[in-house]
Short mmCIF file of C-alpha atoms in Angstrom, two decimals:
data_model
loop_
_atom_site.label_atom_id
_atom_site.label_comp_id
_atom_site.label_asym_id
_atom_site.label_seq_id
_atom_site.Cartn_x
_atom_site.Cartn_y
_atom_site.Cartn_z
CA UNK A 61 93.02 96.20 121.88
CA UNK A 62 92.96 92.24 122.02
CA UNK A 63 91.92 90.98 118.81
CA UNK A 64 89.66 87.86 118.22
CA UNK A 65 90.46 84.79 120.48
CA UNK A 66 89.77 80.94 119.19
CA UNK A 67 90.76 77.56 120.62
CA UNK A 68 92.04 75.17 119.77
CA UNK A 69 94.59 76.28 117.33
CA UNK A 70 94.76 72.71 116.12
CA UNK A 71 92.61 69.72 116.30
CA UNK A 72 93.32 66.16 114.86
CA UNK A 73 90.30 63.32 115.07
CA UNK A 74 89.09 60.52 112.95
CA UNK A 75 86.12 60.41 110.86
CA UNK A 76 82.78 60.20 112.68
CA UNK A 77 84.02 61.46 115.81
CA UNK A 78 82.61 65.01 117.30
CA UNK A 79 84.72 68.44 117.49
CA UNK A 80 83.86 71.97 118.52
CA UNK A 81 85.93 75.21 118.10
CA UNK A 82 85.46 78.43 120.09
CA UNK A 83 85.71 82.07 119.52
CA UNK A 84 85.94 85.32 121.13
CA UNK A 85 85.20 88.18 119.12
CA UNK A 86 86.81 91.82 119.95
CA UNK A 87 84.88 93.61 122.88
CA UNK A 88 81.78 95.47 121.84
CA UNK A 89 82.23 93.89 117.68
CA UNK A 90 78.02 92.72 117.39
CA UNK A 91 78.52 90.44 114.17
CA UNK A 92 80.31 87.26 114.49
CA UNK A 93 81.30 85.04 111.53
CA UNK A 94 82.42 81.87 111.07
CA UNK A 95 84.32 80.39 108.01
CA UNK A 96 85.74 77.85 106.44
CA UNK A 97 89.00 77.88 104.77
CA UNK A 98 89.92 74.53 102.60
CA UNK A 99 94.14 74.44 101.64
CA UNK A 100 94.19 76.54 98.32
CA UNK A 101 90.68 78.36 98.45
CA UNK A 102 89.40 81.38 99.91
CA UNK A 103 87.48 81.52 102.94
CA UNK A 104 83.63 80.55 102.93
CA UNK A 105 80.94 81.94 105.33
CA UNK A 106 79.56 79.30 106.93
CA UNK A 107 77.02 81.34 109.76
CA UNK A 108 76.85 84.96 110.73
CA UNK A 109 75.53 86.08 113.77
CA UNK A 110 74.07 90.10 114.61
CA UNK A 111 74.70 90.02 118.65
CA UNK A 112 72.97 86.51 119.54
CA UNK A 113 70.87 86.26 115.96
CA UNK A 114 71.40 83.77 112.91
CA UNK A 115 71.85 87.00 110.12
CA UNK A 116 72.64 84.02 107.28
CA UNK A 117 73.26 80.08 107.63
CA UNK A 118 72.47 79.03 104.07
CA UNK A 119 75.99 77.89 103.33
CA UNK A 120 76.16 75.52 106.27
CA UNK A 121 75.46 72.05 106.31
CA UNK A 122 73.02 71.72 109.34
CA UNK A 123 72.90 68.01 108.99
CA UNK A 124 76.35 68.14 110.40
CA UNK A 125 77.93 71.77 111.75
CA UNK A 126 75.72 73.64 114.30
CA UNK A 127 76.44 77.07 115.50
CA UNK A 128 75.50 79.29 118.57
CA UNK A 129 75.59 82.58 119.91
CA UNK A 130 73.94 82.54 123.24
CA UNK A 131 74.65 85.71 124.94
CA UNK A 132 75.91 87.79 121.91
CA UNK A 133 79.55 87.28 122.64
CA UNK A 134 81.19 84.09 122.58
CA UNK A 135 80.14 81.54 120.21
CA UNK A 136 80.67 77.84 119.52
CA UNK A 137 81.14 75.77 116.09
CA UNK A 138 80.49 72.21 116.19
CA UNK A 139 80.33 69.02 114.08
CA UNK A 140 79.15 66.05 114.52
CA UNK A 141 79.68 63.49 112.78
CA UNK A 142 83.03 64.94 111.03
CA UNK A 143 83.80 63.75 107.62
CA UNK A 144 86.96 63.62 105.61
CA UNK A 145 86.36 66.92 103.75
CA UNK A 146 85.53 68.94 106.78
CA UNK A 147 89.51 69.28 107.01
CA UNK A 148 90.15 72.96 107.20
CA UNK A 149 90.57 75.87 108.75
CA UNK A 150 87.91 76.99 110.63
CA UNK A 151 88.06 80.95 110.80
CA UNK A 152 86.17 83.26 113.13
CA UNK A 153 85.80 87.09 112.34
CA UNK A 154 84.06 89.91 114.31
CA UNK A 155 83.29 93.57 112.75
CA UNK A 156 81.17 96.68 114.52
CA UNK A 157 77.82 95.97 112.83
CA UNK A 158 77.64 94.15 109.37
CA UNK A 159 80.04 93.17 106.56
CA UNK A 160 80.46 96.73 105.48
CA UNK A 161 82.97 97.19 108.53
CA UNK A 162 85.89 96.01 108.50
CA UNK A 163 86.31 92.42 109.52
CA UNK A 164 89.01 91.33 112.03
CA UNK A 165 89.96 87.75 111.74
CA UNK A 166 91.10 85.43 114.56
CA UNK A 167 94.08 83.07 113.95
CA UNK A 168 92.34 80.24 113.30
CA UNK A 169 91.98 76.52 114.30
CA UNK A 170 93.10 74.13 111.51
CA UNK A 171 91.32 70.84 111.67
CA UNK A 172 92.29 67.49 110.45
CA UNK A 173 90.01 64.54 109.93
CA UNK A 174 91.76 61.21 109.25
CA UNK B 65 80.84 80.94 87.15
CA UNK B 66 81.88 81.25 90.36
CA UNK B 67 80.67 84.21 92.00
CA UNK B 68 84.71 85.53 92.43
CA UNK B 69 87.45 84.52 90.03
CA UNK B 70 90.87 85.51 90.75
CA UNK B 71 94.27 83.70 88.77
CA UNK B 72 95.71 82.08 91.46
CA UNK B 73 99.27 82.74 90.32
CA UNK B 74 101.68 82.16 91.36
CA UNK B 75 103.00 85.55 90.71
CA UNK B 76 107.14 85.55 90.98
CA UNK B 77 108.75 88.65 90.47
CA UNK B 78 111.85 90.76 91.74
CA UNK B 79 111.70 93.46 94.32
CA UNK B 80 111.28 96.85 93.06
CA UNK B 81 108.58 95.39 90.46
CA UNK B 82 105.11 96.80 89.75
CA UNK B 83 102.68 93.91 89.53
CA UNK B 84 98.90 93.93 89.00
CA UNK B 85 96.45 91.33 89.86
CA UNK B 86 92.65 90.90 88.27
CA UNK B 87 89.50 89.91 89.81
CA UNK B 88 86.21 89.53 88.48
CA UNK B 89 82.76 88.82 89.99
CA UNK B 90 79.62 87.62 88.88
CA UNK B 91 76.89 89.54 90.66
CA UNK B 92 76.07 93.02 89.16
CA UNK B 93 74.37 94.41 92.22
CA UNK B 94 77.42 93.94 94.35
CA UNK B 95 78.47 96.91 95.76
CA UNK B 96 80.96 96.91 98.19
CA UNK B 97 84.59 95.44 97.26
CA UNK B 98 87.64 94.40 98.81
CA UNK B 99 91.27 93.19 99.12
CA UNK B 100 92.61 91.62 101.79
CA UNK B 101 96.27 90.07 102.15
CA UNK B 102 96.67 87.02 104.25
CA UNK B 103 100.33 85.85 105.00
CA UNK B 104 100.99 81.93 104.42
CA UNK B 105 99.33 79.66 107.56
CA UNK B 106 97.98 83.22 108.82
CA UNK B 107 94.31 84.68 109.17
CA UNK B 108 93.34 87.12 106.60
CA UNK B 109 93.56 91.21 107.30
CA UNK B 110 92.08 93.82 105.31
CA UNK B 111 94.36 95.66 102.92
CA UNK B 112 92.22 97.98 101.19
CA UNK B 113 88.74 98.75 100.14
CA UNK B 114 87.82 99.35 96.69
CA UNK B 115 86.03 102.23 95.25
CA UNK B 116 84.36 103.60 92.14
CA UNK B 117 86.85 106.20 91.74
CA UNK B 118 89.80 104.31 92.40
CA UNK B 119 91.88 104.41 95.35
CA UNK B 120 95.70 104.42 96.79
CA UNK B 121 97.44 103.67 99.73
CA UNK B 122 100.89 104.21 99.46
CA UNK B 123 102.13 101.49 96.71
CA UNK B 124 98.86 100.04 96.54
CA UNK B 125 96.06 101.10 93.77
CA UNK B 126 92.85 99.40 93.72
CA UNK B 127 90.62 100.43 90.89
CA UNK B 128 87.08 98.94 90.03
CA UNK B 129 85.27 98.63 86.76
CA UNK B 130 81.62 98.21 87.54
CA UNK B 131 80.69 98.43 83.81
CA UNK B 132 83.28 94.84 83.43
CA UNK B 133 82.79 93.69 86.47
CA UNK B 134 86.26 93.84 87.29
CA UNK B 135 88.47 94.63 89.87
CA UNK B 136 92.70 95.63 89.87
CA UNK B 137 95.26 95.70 92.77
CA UNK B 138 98.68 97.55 91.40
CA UNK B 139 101.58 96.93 93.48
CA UNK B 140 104.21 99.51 93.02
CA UNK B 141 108.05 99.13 93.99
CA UNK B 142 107.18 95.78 95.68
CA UNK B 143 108.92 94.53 98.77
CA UNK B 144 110.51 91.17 99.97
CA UNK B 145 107.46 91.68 102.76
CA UNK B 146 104.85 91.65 100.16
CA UNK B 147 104.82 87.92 99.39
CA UNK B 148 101.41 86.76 100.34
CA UNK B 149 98.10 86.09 99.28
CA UNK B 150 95.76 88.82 97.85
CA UNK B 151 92.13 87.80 98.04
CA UNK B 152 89.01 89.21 96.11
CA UNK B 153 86.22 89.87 98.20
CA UNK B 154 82.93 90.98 97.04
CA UNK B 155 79.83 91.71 99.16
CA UNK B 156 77.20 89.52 97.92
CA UNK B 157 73.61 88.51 98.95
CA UNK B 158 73.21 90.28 102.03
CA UNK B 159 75.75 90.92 103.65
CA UNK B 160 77.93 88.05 102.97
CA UNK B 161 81.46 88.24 102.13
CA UNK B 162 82.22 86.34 99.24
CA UNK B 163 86.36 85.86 98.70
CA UNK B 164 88.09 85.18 95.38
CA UNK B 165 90.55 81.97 95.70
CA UNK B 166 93.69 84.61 96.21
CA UNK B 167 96.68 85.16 94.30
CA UNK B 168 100.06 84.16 95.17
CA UNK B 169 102.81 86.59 95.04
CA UNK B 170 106.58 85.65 96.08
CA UNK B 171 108.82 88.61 95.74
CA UNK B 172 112.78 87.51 95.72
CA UNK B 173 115.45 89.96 96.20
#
């Protein structure tokens, strides 16, 4: 079974300038997260989606990241403008239904804001 | 308080050691609980879930103390291939995963 699929793996830009990630979940999964991961924390839920529906955005700053879901599958992470401390790792996840499943992580894209 | 604490370690010990690592959380009405391991520059996987009544998986025992609000992963006999992170997680407000900082372990032979 493929697992969950994200691009780029790595990103480099400078401050101000626009980025989006992209993820894949595993075939039929119908929650989607996406997290954050600064070096030396755990990761924190930024959006989670239920097939094409926002389930919880409250930890993400909407004056800057935006998230979609359009037809329940793929889904899209962007910011604009990026700031210094938006250097992470940007994690997306997938499980059956809700958290109580077991969530399968993608690898990752690690992002670097100079 | 932060809503997951975990001591981040590092944890250095020789194979064939038993090591234990401690988590506590903040909300009372949390009710689902976790460990997951993620390797170094790797995504996180599930190791275990956590339960009332304790639980094993081979070397691994999670308990949970509801009543302290604490949680326990016991690593038996441990392996050069168990260096890695351990990470808290907690189901919070919703259904949010909430994940403890993770603590280190480097197993040398």
């Amino acid at each position: 079974e493929a697992g969950v699929a994200q691009s780029p793996r790595y990103k480099i830009i400078e401050k101000r300038q626009s980025v989006a990630f992209w993820c894949n979940p595993i075939s039929g999964h119908a929650t989607l997260y996406w997290y954050q991961q600064i070096l030396g924390q755990g990761p924190k839920l930024l959006i989670q989606f239920q097939n094409n529906g926002v389930v919880d955005d409250s930890q993400l700053p909407k004056d800057r990241f935006s998230a979609e879901r359009l037809k329940g599958v793929d889904s899209t992470l962007k910011i604009q403008p990026a700031k210094l401390e938006d250097s992470a790792v940007y994690l997306c996840a997938s499980s059956l239904l809700t958290s109580y499943n077991e969530q399968f992580f993608g690898p990752g894209t690690r992002l670097t804001v100079l | 308080r932060k809503e997951v604490e975990q001591d981040p370690g590092p944890f250095n010990v020789p194979e064939g050691a038993t090591v234990a690592f401690n988590c506590t959380y903040s909300n009372s009405a949390s009710q689902s609980f976790f460990w997951y391991r993620q390797d170094c520059r790797k995504e996180p996987k599930l190791l275990m879930s956590v339960y009332s009544s304790g639980n094993e998986d081979g070397r691994f025992t999670a308990q949970l103390n509801r009543a302290s609000q604490y949680i326990s992963l016991l690593i038996r006999d441990s392996k050069l291939s168990d260096s890695a992170t351990y990470l808290c997680v907690v189901i919070g407000r919703g259904t949010a995963l909430i994940f403890g900082k993770g603590t280190t372990l480097s197993v040398s032979s």
